[in-house]
Amino acid sequence: MVQGKWFAPGQPLGEVLPVREAVFGAAGPESDPLSWNCLVFWDGVPAAAGRIWWQDGAFRIGDIGVLPDYRGRGLGDLALRLLLFKAQSHAAREVRLKTPPELAGFFARLGFRAGAPEEGGAETLEMMIPGDAIDLDTCRNCPRQDCPSRK
Ligand SMILES: CC(C)(COP(=O)(O)OP(=O)(O)OC[C@H]1O[C@@H](n2cnc3c(N)ncnc32)[C@H](O)[C@@H]1OP(=O)(O)O)[C@@H](O)C(=O)NCCC(=O)NCCS
């Protein structure tokens, strides 16, 4: 079973940090105490995490990571959708993130568009989605009409 859990800004992140450390090798950025963190469990195992915070006039998403053994099961997609839902529920005007360029396609699936490459190198790409372009309706472009999710 897949479950999601939210951690409000300032809540202890003891369940989240091991996932982040396993994926990124680092735990706590400065903006963590200001962030909403989400954690996704696969059969009770904390397997995916991500966070969203407000900074310099925009919501920022970061540290989306899935444990290597749990990739390819839709958990990264779910974590990103949870974070975008949080942005929507805060009436976000725009949401920004920085990503390695090779992951741009993962974020583009949900409408993020690439900005200019970061100064000083092409290691990081900044991507953005306007708040009113966030579309979390997975059925809209799906041709399958008899799917139980539509009922
Ligand atoms: C990127 C990452 C979060 C994806 O998680 P995941 O659970 O394996 O992805 P999902 O199974 O949810 O994939 C959802 C969809 O995205 C696609 N996708 C996954 N990785 C992709 C990539 N690098 N580029 C393009 N599409 C990608 C999948 O094919 C899938 O498409 P489908 O729905 O058409 O089948 C995971 O690979 C990861 O943790 N990477 C390392 C951490 C990292 O660099 N994070 C980004 C920092 S902001």
PDB file of N, CA and C and ligand atoms in Angstrom, residues 23-24 48 61-68 70-78 97-100 102-107 109, ligand 1:
ATOM      1  N   VAL A  23      19.491   9.292  -0.588  1.00  0.00           N
ATOM      2  CA  VAL A  23      19.440   9.689  -2.007  1.00  0.00           C
ATOM      3  C   VAL A  23      20.499  10.741  -2.324  1.00  0.00           C
ATOM      4  N   PHE A  24      20.621  11.737  -1.454  1.00  0.00           N
ATOM      5  CA  PHE A  24      21.478  12.892  -1.769  1.00  0.00           C
ATOM      6  C   PHE A  24      22.774  12.928  -0.962  1.00  0.00           C
ATOM      7  N   ALA A  48      10.145   7.698  -0.391  1.00  0.00           N
ATOM      8  CA  ALA A  48      10.286   8.898  -1.238  1.00  0.00           C
ATOM      9  C   ALA A  48      10.001  10.130  -0.396  1.00  0.00           C
ATOM     10  N   ILE A  61      10.313  23.999  -4.861  1.00  0.00           N
ATOM     11  CA  ILE A  61      10.290  22.565  -4.576  1.00  0.00           C
ATOM     12  C   ILE A  61      11.718  22.068  -4.630  1.00  0.00           C
ATOM     13  N   GLY A  62      12.061  21.166  -3.710  1.00  0.00           N
ATOM     14  CA  GLY A  62      13.424  20.643  -3.731  1.00  0.00           C
ATOM     15  C   GLY A  62      13.533  19.299  -3.049  1.00  0.00           C
ATOM     16  N   ASP A  63      14.694  18.692  -3.246  1.00  0.00           N
ATOM     17  CA  ASP A  63      15.046  17.448  -2.564  1.00  0.00           C
ATOM     18  C   ASP A  63      14.021  16.340  -2.797  1.00  0.00           C
ATOM     19  N   ILE A  64      13.450  16.293  -3.997  1.00  0.00           N
ATOM     20  CA  ILE A  64      12.596  15.148  -4.330  1.00  0.00           C
ATOM     21  C   ILE A  64      13.507  13.967  -4.598  1.00  0.00           C
ATOM     22  N   GLY A  65      13.350  12.929  -3.823  1.00  0.00           N
ATOM     23  CA  GLY A  65      14.209  11.767  -4.011  1.00  0.00           C
ATOM     24  C   GLY A  65      13.491  10.486  -3.642  1.00  0.00           C
ATOM     25  N   VAL A  66      13.799   9.438  -4.373  1.00  0.00           N
ATOM     26  CA  VAL A  66      13.216   8.113  -4.135  1.00  0.00           C
ATOM     27  C   VAL A  66      14.368   7.140  -3.898  1.00  0.00           C
ATOM     28  N   LEU A  67      14.250   6.301  -2.884  1.00  0.00           N
ATOM     29  CA  LEU A  67      15.290   5.298  -2.644  1.00  0.00           C
ATOM     30  C   LEU A  67      15.492   4.474  -3.907  1.00  0.00           C
ATOM     31  N   PRO A  68      16.750   4.195  -4.269  1.00  0.00           N
ATOM     32  CA  PRO A  68      17.011   3.503  -5.547  1.00  0.00           C
ATOM     33  C   PRO A  68      16.157   2.251  -5.761  1.00  0.00           C
ATOM     34  N   TYR A  70      13.262   1.632  -4.927  1.00  0.00           N
ATOM     35  CA  TYR A  70      11.826   1.903  -5.040  1.00  0.00           C
ATOM     36  C   TYR A  70      11.493   2.792  -6.248  1.00  0.00           C
ATOM     37  N   ARG A  71      12.484   3.028  -7.095  1.00  0.00           N
ATOM     38  CA  ARG A  71      12.227   3.886  -8.272  1.00  0.00           C
ATOM     39  C   ARG A  71      11.436   3.123  -9.326  1.00  0.00           C
ATOM     40  N   GLY A  72      10.792   3.873 -10.188  1.00  0.00           N
ATOM     41  CA  GLY A  72      10.042   3.269 -11.284  1.00  0.00           C
ATOM     42  C   GLY A  72       8.690   2.718 -10.864  1.00  0.00           C
ATOM     43  N   ARG A  73       8.215   3.109  -9.680  1.00  0.00           N
ATOM     44  CA  ARG A  73       6.904   2.614  -9.196  1.00  0.00           C
ATOM     45  C   ARG A  73       5.893   3.747  -9.037  1.00  0.00           C
ATOM     46  N   GLY A  74       6.250   4.916  -9.523  1.00  0.00           N
ATOM     47  CA  GLY A  74       5.321   6.044  -9.439  1.00  0.00           C
ATOM     48  C   GLY A  74       5.454   6.863  -8.167  1.00  0.00           C
ATOM     49  N   LEU A  75       6.432   6.542  -7.306  1.00  0.00           N
ATOM     50  CA  LEU A  75       6.521   7.258  -6.028  1.00  0.00           C
ATOM     51  C   LEU A  75       7.060   8.674  -6.202  1.00  0.00           C
ATOM     52  N   GLY A  76       8.009   8.847  -7.130  1.00  0.00           N
ATOM     53  CA  GLY A  76       8.515  10.194  -7.400  1.00  0.00           C
ATOM     54  C   GLY A  76       7.400  11.075  -7.958  1.00  0.00           C
ATOM     55  N   ASP A  77       6.620  10.503  -8.847  1.00  0.00           N
ATOM     56  CA  ASP A  77       5.490  11.241  -9.423  1.00  0.00           C
ATOM     57  C   ASP A  77       4.512  11.634  -8.319  1.00  0.00           C
ATOM     58  N   LEU A  78       4.223  10.700  -7.406  1.00  0.00           N
ATOM     59  CA  LEU A  78       3.283  11.005  -6.319  1.00  0.00           C
ATOM     60  C   LEU A  78       3.843  12.111  -5.418  1.00  0.00           C
ATOM     61  N   LEU A  97      11.897  25.229  -9.267  1.00  0.00           N
ATOM     62  CA  LEU A  97      12.809  24.216  -8.732  1.00  0.00           C
ATOM     63  C   LEU A  97      14.098  24.221  -9.526  1.00  0.00           C
ATOM     64  N   LYS A  98      15.133  23.643  -8.915  1.00  0.00           N
ATOM     65  CA  LYS A  98      16.411  23.456  -9.599  1.00  0.00           C
ATOM     66  C   LYS A  98      16.664  21.967  -9.701  1.00  0.00           C
ATOM     67  N   THR A  99      17.087  21.538 -10.870  1.00  0.00           N
ATOM     68  CA  THR A  99      17.246  20.108 -11.092  1.00  0.00           C
ATOM     69  C   THR A  99      18.454  19.831 -11.972  1.00  0.00           C
ATOM     70  N   PRO A 100      19.049  18.651 -11.831  1.00  0.00           N
ATOM     71  CA  PRO A 100      20.027  18.251 -12.839  1.00  0.00           C
ATOM     72  C   PRO A 100      19.306  18.186 -14.198  1.00  0.00           C
ATOM     73  N   GLU A 102      19.331  16.272 -16.626  1.00  0.00           N
ATOM     74  CA  GLU A 102      18.829  14.966 -17.101  1.00  0.00           C
ATOM     75  C   GLU A 102      17.493  14.575 -16.488  1.00  0.00           C
ATOM     76  N   LEU A 103      17.045  15.316 -15.474  1.00  0.00           N
ATOM     77  CA  LEU A 103      15.734  15.033 -14.876  1.00  0.00           C
ATOM     78  C   LEU A 103      14.655  16.002 -15.363  1.00  0.00           C
ATOM     79  N   ALA A 104      15.015  16.878 -16.305  1.00  0.00           N
ATOM     80  CA  ALA A 104      14.038  17.877 -16.765  1.00  0.00           C
ATOM     81  C   ALA A 104      12.763  17.209 -17.276  1.00  0.00           C
ATOM     82  N   GLY A 105      12.896  16.076 -17.941  1.00  0.00           N
ATOM     83  CA  GLY A 105      11.724  15.387 -18.497  1.00  0.00           C
ATOM     84  C   GLY A 105      10.761  14.930 -17.414  1.00  0.00           C
ATOM     85  N   PHE A 106      11.306  14.532 -16.276  1.00  0.00           N
ATOM     86  CA  PHE A 106      10.460  14.085 -15.162  1.00  0.00           C
ATOM     87  C   PHE A 106       9.557  15.235 -14.701  1.00  0.00           C
ATOM     88  N   PHE A 107      10.118  16.440 -14.625  1.00  0.00           N
ATOM     89  CA  PHE A 107       9.333  17.587 -14.157  1.00  0.00           C
ATOM     90  C   PHE A 107       8.473  18.166 -15.285  1.00  0.00           C
ATOM     91  N   ARG A 109       6.800  16.554 -17.406  1.00  0.00           N
ATOM     92  CA  ARG A 109       5.555  15.774 -17.511  1.00  0.00           C
ATOM     93  C   ARG A 109       4.399  16.485 -16.807  1.00  0.00           C
TER      94      ARG A 109
HETATM   95  C1  LIG B   1      13.812  11.554 -10.343  1.00  0.00           C
HETATM   96  C2  LIG B   1      13.197  10.567  -9.373  1.00  0.00           C
HETATM   97  C3  LIG B   1      12.606  11.335  -8.184  1.00  0.00           C
HETATM   98  C4  LIG B   1      12.062   9.802 -10.101  1.00  0.00           C
HETATM   99  O1  LIG B   1      11.402   8.967  -9.168  1.00  0.00           O
HETATM  100  P1  LIG B   1      10.692   7.588  -9.608  1.00  0.00           P
HETATM  101  O2  LIG B   1       9.862   7.146  -8.466  1.00  0.00           O
HETATM  102  O3  LIG B   1      11.683   6.627 -10.141  1.00  0.00           O
HETATM  103  O4  LIG B   1       9.786   8.083 -10.822  1.00  0.00           O
HETATM  104  P2  LIG B   1       8.320   7.556 -11.168  1.00  0.00           P
HETATM  105  O5  LIG B   1       8.307   6.061 -11.120  1.00  0.00           O
HETATM  106  O6  LIG B   1       7.329   8.255 -10.313  1.00  0.00           O
HETATM  107  O7  LIG B   1       8.180   8.043 -12.659  1.00  0.00           O
HETATM  108  C5  LIG B   1       7.061   8.755 -13.094  1.00  0.00           C
HETATM  109  C6  LIG B   1       7.241   9.037 -14.555  1.00  0.00           C
HETATM  110  O8  LIG B   1       8.401   9.873 -14.744  1.00  0.00           O
HETATM  111  C7  LIG B   1       9.250   9.283 -15.710  1.00  0.00           C
HETATM  112  N1  LIG B   1      10.630   9.561 -15.345  1.00  0.00           N
HETATM  113  C8  LIG B   1      11.318   9.094 -14.280  1.00  0.00           C
HETATM  114  N2  LIG B   1      12.587   9.574 -14.297  1.00  0.00           N
HETATM  115  C9  LIG B   1      12.673  10.340 -15.409  1.00  0.00           C
HETATM  116  C10 LIG B   1      13.720  11.112 -15.988  1.00  0.00           C
HETATM  117  N3  LIG B   1      14.940  11.181 -15.444  1.00  0.00           N
HETATM  118  N4  LIG B   1      13.449  11.790 -17.126  1.00  0.00           N
HETATM  119  C11 LIG B   1      12.240  11.736 -17.702  1.00  0.00           C
HETATM  120  N5  LIG B   1      11.203  11.029 -17.194  1.00  0.00           N
HETATM  121  C12 LIG B   1      11.419  10.335 -16.058  1.00  0.00           C
HETATM  122  C13 LIG B   1       8.933   7.799 -15.635  1.00  0.00           C
HETATM  123  O9  LIG B   1       9.275   7.158 -16.850  1.00  0.00           O
HETATM  124  C14 LIG B   1       7.452   7.823 -15.410  1.00  0.00           C
HETATM  125  O10 LIG B   1       6.778   8.047 -16.646  1.00  0.00           O
HETATM  126  P3  LIG B   1       5.387   7.303 -17.027  1.00  0.00           P
HETATM  127  O11 LIG B   1       4.387   7.743 -15.996  1.00  0.00           O
HETATM  128  O12 LIG B   1       5.092   7.795 -18.387  1.00  0.00           O
HETATM  129  O13 LIG B   1       5.701   5.849 -16.940  1.00  0.00           O
HETATM  130  C15 LIG B   1      14.230   9.510  -8.890  1.00  0.00           C
HETATM  131  O14 LIG B   1      14.845   8.939 -10.025  1.00  0.00           O
HETATM  132  C16 LIG B   1      15.319  10.062  -7.986  1.00  0.00           C
HETATM  133  O15 LIG B   1      15.168  10.044  -6.768  1.00  0.00           O
HETATM  134  N6  LIG B   1      16.431  10.546  -8.572  1.00  0.00           N
HETATM  135  C17 LIG B   1      17.586  11.014  -7.800  1.00  0.00           C
HETATM  136  C18 LIG B   1      17.294  12.255  -6.996  1.00  0.00           C
HETATM  137  C19 LIG B   1      17.243  13.516  -7.814  1.00  0.00           C
HETATM  138  O16 LIG B   1      18.162  13.803  -8.568  1.00  0.00           O
HETATM  139  N7  LIG B   1      16.145  14.300  -7.606  1.00  0.00           N
HETATM  140  C20 LIG B   1      15.925  15.555  -8.249  1.00  0.00           C
HETATM  141  C21 LIG B   1      16.422  16.696  -7.417  1.00  0.00           C
HETATM  142  S1  LIG B   1      15.271  18.044  -7.441  1.00  0.00           S
END
